[in-house]
Coordinates of C-alpha atoms in Angstrom, one line a residue:
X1 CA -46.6 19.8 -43.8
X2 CA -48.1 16.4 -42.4
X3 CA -51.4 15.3 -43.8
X4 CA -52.7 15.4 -40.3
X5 CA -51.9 18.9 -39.6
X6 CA -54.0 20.0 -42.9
X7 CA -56.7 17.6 -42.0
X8 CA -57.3 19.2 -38.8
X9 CA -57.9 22.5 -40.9
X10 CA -60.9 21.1 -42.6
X11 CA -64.2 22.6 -41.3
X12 CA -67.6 21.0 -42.7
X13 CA -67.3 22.4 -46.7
X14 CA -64.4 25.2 -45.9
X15 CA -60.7 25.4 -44.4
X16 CA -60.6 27.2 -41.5
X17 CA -57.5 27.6 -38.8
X18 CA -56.1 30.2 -36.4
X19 CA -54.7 32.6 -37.6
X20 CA -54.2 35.5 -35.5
X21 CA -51.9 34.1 -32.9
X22 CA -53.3 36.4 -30.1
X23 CA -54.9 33.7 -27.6
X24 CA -53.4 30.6 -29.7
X25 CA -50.8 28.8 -31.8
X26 CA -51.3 30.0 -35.4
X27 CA -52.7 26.9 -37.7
X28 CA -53.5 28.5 -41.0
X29 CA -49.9 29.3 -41.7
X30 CA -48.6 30.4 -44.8
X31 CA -47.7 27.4 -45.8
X32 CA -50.8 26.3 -45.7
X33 CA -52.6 28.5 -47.2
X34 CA -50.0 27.7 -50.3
X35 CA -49.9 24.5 -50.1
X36 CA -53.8 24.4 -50.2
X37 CA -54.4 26.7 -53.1
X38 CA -51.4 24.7 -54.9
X39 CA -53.3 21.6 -54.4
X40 CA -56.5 23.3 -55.7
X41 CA -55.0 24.0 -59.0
X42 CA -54.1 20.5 -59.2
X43 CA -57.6 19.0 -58.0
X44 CA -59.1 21.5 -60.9
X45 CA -56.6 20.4 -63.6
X46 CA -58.0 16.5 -62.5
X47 CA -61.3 17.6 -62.4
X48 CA -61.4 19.6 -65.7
X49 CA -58.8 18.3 -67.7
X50 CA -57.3 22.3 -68.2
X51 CA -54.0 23.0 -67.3
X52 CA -54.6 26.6 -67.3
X53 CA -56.7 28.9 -64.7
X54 CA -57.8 32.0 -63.5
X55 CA -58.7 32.4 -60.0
X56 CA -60.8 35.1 -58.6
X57 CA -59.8 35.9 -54.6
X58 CA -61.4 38.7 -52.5
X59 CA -62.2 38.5 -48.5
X60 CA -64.4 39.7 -45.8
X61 CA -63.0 42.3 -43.3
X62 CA -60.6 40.0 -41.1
X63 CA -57.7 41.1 -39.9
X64 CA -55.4 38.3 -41.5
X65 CA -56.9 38.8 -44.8
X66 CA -53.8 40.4 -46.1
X67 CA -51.8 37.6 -45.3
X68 CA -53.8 34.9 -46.0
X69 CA -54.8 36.4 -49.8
X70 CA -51.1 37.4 -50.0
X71 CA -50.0 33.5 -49.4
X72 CA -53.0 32.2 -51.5
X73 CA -52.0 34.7 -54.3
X74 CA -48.0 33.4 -54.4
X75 CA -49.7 29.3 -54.7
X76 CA -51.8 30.2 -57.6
X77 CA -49.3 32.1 -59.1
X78 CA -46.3 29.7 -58.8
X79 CA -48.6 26.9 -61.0
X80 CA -49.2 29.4 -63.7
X81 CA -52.8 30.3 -62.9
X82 CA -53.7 33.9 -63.1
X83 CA -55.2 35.4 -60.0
X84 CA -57.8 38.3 -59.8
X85 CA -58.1 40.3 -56.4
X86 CA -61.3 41.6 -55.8
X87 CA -60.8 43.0 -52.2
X88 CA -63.6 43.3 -49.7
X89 CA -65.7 41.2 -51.0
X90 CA -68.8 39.0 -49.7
X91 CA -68.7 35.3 -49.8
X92 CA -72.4 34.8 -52.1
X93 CA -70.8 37.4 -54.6
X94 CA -67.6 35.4 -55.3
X95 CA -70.0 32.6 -56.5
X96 CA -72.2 35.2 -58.6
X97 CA -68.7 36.4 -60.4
X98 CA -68.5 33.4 -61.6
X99 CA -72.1 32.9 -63.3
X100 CA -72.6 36.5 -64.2
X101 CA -69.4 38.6 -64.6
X102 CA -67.5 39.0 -67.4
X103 CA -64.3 38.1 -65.3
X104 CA -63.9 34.9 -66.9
X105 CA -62.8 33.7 -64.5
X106 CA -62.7 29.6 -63.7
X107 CA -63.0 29.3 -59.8
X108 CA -63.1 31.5 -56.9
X109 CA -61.9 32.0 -53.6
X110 CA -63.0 33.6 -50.4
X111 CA -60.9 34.6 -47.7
X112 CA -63.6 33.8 -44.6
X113 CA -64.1 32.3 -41.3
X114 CA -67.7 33.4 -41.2
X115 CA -68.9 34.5 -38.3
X116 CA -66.0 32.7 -35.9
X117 CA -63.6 35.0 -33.7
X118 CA -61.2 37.8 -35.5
X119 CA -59.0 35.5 -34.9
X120 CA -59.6 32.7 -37.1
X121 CA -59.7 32.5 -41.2
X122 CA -60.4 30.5 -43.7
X123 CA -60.8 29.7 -47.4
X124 CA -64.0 29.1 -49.1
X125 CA -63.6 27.6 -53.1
X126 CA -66.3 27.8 -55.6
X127 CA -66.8 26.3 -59.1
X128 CA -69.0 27.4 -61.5
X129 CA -70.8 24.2 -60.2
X130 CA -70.9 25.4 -56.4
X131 CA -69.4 25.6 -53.6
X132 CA -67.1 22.0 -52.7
X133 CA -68.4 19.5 -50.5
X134 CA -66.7 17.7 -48.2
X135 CA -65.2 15.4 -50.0
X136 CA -63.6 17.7 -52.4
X137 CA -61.6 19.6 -49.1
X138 CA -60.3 15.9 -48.0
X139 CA -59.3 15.1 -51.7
X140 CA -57.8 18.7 -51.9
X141 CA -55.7 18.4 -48.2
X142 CA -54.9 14.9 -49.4
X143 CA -52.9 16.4 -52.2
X144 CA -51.5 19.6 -50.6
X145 CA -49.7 16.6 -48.3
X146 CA -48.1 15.1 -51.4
X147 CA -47.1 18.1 -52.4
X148 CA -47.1 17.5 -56.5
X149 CA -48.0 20.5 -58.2
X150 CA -47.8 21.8 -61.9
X151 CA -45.6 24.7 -62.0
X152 CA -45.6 28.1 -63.9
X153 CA -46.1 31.8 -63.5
X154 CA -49.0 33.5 -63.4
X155 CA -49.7 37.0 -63.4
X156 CA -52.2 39.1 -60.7
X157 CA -54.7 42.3 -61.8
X158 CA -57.2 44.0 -59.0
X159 CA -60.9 44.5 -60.0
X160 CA -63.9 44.9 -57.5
X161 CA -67.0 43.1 -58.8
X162 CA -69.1 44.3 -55.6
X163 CA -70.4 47.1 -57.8
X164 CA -71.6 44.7 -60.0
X165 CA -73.2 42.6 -58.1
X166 CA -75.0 45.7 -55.8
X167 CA -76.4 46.1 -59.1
X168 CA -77.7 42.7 -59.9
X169 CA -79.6 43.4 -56.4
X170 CA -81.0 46.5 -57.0
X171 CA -82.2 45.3 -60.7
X172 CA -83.9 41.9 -58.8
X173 CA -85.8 44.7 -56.5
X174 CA -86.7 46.7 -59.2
X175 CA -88.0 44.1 -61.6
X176 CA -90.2 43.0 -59.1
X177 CA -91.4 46.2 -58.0
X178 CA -90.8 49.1 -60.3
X179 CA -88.4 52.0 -59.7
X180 CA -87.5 53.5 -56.4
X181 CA -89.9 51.0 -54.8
X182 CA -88.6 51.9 -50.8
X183 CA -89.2 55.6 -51.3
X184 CA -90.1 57.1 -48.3
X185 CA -89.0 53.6 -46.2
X186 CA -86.4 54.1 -43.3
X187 CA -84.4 50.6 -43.0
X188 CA -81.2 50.3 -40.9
X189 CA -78.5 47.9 -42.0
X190 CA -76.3 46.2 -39.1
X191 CA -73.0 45.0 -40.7
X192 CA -71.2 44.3 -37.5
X193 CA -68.2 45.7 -39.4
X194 CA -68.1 43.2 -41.8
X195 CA -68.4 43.2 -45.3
X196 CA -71.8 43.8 -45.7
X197 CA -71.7 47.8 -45.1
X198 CA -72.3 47.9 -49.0
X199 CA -76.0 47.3 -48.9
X200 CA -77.1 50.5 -47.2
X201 CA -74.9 52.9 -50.1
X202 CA -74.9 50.5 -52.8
X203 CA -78.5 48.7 -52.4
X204 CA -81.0 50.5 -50.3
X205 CA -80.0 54.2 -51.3
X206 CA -80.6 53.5 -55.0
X207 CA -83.7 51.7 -54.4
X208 CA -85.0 55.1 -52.5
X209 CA -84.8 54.1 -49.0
X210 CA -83.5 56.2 -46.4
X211 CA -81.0 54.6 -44.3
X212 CA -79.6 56.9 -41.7
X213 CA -78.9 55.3 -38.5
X214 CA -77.4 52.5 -39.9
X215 CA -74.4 51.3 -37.5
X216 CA -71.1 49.3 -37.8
X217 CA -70.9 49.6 -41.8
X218 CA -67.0 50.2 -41.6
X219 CA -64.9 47.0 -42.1
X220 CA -63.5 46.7 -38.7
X221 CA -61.5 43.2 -38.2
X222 CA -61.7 42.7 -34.8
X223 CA -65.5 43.3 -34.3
X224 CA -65.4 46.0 -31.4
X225 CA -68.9 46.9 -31.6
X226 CA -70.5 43.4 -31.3
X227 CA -70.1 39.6 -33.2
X228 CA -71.4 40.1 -36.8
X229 CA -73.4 37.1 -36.2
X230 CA -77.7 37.0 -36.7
X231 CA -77.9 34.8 -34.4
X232 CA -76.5 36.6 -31.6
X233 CA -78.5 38.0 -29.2
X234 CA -76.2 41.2 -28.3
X235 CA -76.2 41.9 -32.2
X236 CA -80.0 41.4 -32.5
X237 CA -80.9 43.4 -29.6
X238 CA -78.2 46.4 -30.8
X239 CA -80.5 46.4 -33.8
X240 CA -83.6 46.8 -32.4
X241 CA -82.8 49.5 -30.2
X242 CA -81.3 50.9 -33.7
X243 CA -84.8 50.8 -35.3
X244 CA -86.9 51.8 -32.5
X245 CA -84.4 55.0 -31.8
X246 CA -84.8 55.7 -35.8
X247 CA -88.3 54.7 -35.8
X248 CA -87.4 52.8 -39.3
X249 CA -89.3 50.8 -40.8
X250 CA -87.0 47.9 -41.2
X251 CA -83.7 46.4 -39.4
X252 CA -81.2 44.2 -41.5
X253 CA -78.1 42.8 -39.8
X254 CA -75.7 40.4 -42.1
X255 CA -72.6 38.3 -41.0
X256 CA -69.2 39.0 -41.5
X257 CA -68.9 37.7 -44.7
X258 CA -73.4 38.1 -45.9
X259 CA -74.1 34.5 -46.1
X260 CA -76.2 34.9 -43.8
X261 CA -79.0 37.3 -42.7
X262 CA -82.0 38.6 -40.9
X263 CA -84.6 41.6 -39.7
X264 CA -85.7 42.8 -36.8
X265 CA -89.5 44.2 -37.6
X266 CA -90.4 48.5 -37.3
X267 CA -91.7 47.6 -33.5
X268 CA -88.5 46.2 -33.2
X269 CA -89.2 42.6 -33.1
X270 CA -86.9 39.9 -34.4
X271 CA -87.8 38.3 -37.6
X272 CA -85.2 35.4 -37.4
X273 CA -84.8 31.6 -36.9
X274 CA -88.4 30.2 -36.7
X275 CA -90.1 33.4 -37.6
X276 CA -87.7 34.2 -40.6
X277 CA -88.1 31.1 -42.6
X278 CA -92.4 31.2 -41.9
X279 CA -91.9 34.8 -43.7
X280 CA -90.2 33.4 -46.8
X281 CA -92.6 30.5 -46.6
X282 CA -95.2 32.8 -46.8
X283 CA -93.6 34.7 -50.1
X284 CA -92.7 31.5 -52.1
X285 CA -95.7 29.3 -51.1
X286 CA -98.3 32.3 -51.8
X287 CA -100.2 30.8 -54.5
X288 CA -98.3 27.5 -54.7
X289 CA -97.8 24.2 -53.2
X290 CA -94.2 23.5 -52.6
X291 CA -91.3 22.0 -49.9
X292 CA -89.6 23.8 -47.8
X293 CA -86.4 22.2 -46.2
X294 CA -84.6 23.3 -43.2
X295 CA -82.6 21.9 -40.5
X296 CA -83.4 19.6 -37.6
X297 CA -83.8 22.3 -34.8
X298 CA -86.8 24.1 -36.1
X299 CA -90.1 24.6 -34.5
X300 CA -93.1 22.1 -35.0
X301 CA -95.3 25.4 -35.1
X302 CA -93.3 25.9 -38.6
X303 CA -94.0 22.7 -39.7
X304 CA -98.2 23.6 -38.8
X305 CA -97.8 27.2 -40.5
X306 CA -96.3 25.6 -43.6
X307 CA -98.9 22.5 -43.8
X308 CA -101.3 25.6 -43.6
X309 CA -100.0 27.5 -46.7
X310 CA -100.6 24.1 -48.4
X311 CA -96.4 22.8 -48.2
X312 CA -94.4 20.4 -46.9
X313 CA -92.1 20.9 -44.4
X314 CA -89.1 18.7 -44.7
X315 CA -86.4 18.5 -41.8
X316 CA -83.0 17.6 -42.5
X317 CA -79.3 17.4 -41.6
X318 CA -77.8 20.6 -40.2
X319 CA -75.1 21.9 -42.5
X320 CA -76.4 24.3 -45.0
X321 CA -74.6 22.1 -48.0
X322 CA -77.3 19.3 -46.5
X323 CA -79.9 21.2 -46.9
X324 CA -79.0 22.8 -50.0
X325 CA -78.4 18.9 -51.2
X326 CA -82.0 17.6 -49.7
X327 CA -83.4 20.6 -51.7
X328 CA -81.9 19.6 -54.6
X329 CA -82.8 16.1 -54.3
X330 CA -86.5 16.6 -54.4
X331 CA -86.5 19.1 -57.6
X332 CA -84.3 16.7 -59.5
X333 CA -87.2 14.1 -58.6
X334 CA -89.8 16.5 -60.1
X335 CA -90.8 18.2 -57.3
X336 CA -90.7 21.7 -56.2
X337 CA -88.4 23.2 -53.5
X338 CA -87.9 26.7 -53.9
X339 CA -86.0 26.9 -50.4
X340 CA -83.2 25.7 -48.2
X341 CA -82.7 27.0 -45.0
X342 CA -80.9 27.0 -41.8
X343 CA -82.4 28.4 -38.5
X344 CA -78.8 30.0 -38.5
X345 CA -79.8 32.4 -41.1
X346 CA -78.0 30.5 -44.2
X347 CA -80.6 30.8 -46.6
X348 CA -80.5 28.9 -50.7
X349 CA -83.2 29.6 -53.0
X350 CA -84.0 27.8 -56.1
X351 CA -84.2 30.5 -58.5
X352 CA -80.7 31.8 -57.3
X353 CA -78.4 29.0 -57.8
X354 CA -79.2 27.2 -54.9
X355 CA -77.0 29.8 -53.2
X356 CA -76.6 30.7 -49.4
X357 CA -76.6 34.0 -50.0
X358 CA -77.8 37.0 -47.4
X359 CA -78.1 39.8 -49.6
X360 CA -80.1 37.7 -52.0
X361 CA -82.4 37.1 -48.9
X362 CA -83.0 40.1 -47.8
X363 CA -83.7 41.3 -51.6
X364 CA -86.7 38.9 -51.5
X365 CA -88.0 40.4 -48.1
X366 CA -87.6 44.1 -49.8
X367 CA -90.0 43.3 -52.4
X368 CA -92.3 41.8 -50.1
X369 CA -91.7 44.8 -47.7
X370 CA -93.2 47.0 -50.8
X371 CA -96.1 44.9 -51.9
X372 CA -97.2 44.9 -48.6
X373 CA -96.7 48.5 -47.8
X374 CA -98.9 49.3 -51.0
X375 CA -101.8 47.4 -49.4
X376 CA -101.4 49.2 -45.9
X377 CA -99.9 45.8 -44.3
X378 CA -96.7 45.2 -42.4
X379 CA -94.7 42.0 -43.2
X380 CA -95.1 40.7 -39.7
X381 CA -99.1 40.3 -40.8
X382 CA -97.9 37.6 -43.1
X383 CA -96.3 35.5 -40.0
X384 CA -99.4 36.0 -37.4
X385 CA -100.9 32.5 -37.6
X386 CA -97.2 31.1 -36.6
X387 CA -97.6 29.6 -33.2
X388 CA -94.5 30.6 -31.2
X389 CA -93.2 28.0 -28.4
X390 CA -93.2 29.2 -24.9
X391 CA -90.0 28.4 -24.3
X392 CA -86.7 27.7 -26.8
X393 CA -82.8 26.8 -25.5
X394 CA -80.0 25.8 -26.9
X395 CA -77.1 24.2 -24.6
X396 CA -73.7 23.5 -25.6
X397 CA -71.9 20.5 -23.9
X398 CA -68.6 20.4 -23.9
X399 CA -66.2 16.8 -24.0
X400 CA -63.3 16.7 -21.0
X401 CA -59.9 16.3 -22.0
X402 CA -60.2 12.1 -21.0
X403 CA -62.2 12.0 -24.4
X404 CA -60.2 10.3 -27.2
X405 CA -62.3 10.3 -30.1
X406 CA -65.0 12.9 -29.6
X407 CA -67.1 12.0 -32.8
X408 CA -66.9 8.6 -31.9
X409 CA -67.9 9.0 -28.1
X410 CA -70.5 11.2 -29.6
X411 CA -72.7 9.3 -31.7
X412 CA -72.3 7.0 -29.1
X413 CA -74.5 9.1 -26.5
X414 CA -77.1 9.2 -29.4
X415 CA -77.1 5.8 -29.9
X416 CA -77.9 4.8 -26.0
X417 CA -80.6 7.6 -26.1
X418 CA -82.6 6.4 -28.8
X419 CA -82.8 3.3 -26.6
X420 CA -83.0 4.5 -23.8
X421 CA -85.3 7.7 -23.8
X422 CA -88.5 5.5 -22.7
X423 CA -86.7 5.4 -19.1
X424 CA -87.6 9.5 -18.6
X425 CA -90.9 8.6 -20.3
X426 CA -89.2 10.4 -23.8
X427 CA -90.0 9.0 -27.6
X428 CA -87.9 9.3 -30.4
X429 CA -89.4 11.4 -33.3
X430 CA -89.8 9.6 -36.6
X431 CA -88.1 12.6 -38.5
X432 CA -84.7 11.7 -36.8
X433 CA -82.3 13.1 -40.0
X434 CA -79.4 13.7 -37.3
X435 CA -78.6 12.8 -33.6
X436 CA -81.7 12.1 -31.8
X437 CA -84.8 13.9 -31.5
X438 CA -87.3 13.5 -28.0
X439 CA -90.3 14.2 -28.2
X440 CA -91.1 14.7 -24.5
X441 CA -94.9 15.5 -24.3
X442 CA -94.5 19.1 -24.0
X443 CA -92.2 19.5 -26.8
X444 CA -88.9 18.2 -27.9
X445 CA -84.8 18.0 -27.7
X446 CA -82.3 17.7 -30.1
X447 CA -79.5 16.1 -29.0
X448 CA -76.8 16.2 -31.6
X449 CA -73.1 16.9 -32.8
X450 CA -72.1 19.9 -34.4
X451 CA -71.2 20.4 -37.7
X452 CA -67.2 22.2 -37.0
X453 CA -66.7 22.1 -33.0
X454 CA -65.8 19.4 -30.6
X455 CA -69.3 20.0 -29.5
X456 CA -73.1 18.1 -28.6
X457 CA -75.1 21.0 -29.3
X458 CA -79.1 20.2 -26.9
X459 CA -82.0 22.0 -28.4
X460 CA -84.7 22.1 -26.4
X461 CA -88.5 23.5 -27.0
X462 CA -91.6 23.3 -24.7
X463 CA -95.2 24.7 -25.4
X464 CA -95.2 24.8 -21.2
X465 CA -93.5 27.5 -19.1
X466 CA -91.0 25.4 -17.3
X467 CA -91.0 22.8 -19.1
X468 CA -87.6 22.8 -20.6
X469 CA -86.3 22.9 -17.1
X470 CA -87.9 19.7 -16.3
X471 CA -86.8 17.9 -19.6
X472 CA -83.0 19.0 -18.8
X473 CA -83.4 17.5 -15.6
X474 CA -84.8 13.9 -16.8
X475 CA -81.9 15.1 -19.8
X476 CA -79.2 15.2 -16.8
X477 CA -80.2 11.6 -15.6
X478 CA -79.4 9.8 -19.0
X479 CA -76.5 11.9 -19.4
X480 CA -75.1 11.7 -16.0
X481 CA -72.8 8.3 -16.7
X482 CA -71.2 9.4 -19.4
X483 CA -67.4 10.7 -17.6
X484 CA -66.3 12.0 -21.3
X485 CA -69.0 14.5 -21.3
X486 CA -68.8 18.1 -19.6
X487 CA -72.6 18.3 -18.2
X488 CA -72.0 21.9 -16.2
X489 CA -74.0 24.3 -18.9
X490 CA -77.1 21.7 -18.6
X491 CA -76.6 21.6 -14.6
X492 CA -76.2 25.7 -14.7
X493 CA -79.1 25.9 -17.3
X494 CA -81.2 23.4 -14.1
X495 CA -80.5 26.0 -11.9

């Protein structure tokens, strides 16, 4: 294949592609996915110096799973690494095989597009170190285009380690809490009907909670019931009607593949974004001092309700290897981070490998869930001081087909903004980690470029009602020159 073809698989930290060719031209073709999992083995055998492998694979509940793990399977094979299939599988647990399994197993695999359309896929690689960064998926892509691989034959075994690793979540619960800790809880479990369908049987039950009601647990490819996505609103408002019909005590809704998580509170209220990473503020900083990183598009009411638990709230890049890396930074200086988080729900905790992982999330809401219940309080009572803005959008803009270079005519935009925001009477925020941040005397915007999409995400917040209607429109002036840009969602969002 050419190089540029791979390189337009790369996504951020992951390879992702088409690969249902219902709506469009498949991308993440067999080939590919060979070709890429070949060049893997090689990029290992530089990295470690081994010449030998074993490669764990399993994948979320996509509908082209079979044939990507099938294609990924036959590279690893055909360069003498042996291959492990773990089937459904989340992506956090194909990390956890590797630090505490007895798979022995050197590397892992996931077969994911998150929480993208059923018809796109992916691959996710993990070291014992991590997950790869994106310069390890260019230096992989780069050698699937050369095409030099070792060769051999491997052999392939099936084992599940999802068992496993339900256990190691219902042992973290328990060690916290004693035995049976959600006796007499009701909590329903949202998987959209994607992988995570596990935690109500193989979490929740044997922690004593009683989980009927819980909807969408069968793996279902193609999503019918709704996106498998936290931040969605359809999904987040299925689950609260969910909870307030079962009058349960708790809501939990995953993504497809449990990276990512959040709640929705026993009155039915959502417990995400903002609100979500106040309520693990609240359980890491109790007692402590500490830093709490996130991404660039959260609230400056989090950044009061953290400076009030006596922590610092550091914004950074969005990305949740960013964050994770920020967090990183600042405990390898001596400091103490406990927590990286997205507003997306991507949540990495110190004590757990720095890993993005859902499950793990929700575990540490669980135990928090039954300390409070023992003192007659509700976990929302730990998030009542966090001041809510009055108003909170996010608008997509779009680039028209004249656009040559996107990224380019991108960071361009930002650029002219910074300089020229003082026209709509806008100031740039000194904690600008990415694109450009206005404040605009009622709140703020974000103006920025996402992480995968041909996209300039604008996230705008106001303590005013209205008043994100009148920042779009002085928005709409300084953007209104720009020909490469697609302005109709902030003209429709105007009106």
């Amino acid at each position: 294949m050419l190089t540029e073809e791979l390189k337009r698989l790369k996504s951020g930290t992951d390879v992702r592609g088409v690969a249902v060719g219902d709506k469009s031209p498949i991308t993440l073709t067999d080939e590919a996915v060979n070709l890429i999992c070949r060049a893997f083995i090689k990029w290992l055998s530089v990295k470690t110096g081994k010449t030998y492998f074993k490669i764990a694979i399993g994948n979320d509940s996509r509908i082209s799973a079979e044939r990507i793990v099938s294609a990924a399977t036959q590279g690893f094979l055909s360069c003498g690494s042996d291959v492990v299939y773990t089937g459904l599988s989340s992506t956090p647990s194909m990390f956890i095989l590797l630090k505490e399994s007895d798979f022995g197993c050197d590397a892992s695999v996931m077969v994911t597009a998150s929480h993208l359309p059923y018809d796109r896929n992916g691959l996710k690689f993990f070291t014992p170190d991590g997950g790869l960064d994106g310069k390890d998926i260019d230096d992989i892509l780069e050698i699937a285009a050369k095409g030099d691989f070792p060769v051999g034959k491997g052999k392939k075994i099936e084992r599940s380690f999802m068992d496993e690793y339900s256990g190691i979540l219902v042992k973290t619960v328990e060690k916290a809490c004693g035995i049976l800790p959600l006796k007499g809880k009701k909590i329903i479990v949202d998987a959209g009907n994607g992988a995570g369908g596990f935690f109500a049987e193989k979490v929740l039950k044997p922690l004593g909670a009683n989980v009927d009601g819980s909807q969408f647990l069968e793996p279902d490819g193609r999503f019918p019931n709704h996106i498998p996505n936290p931040e969605d609103k359809d999904a987040i408002e299925s689950l609260s009607q969910a909870v307030l019909r079962e009058k349960a005590d708790l809501g939990i809704i995953f993504d497809t593949d449990v990276d990512r998580a959040a709640c929705v509170d026993c009155d039915g209220g959502e417990i995400n974004r903002n609100a979500l990473i106040a309520l693990l503020s609240a359980i890491l900083l109790k007692g402590r001092t500490g830093v709490i990183v996130t991404d660039s598009v959260t609230s400056d009411g989090l950044t009061e309700f953290i400076k009030n638990l006596g922590g610092e709230h550091v914004r950074f890049k969005r990305g949740y290897k960013n964050v994770i890396d920020k967090c990183k930074e600042i405990n390898d200086r001596g400091g103490y981070s406990p927590l990286a988080i997205e507003t997306s729900g991507h949540a990495a905790f110190k004590e757990n490998y720095y890993l993005d992982d859902g499950a793990y999330l929700i575990t540490k809401i669980l135990i928090s869930l039954s300390h409070q219940a023992k003192e007659g309080k509700t976990l929302t009572s730990m998030i009542t001081s966090l001041k809510r803005p009055v108003e909170e959008n996010e608008i997509r803009l779009s680039f028209t087909d004249d656009c040559a270079d996107f990224r380019k005519d991108g960071a361009f935009v930002i650029e002219e903004l910074k300089t020229r925001a003082f026209e709509c009477g806008f100031t740039v925020a000194p904690d600008n980690y990415e694109g450009v941040r206005l404040n605009t005397g009622e709140g703020w915007i974000l103006v920025r470029m996402s992480v995968h999409d041909p996209v300039m995400p604008v996230n705008l917040e106001s303590d005013v009602k209205g008043g994100n209607i009148t920042a779009a429109k002085k928005l709409l002036s300084l953007l209104d020159g720009y020909n490469f840009l697609n302005l109709n969602n902030l003209k429709n969002f105007i009106l």
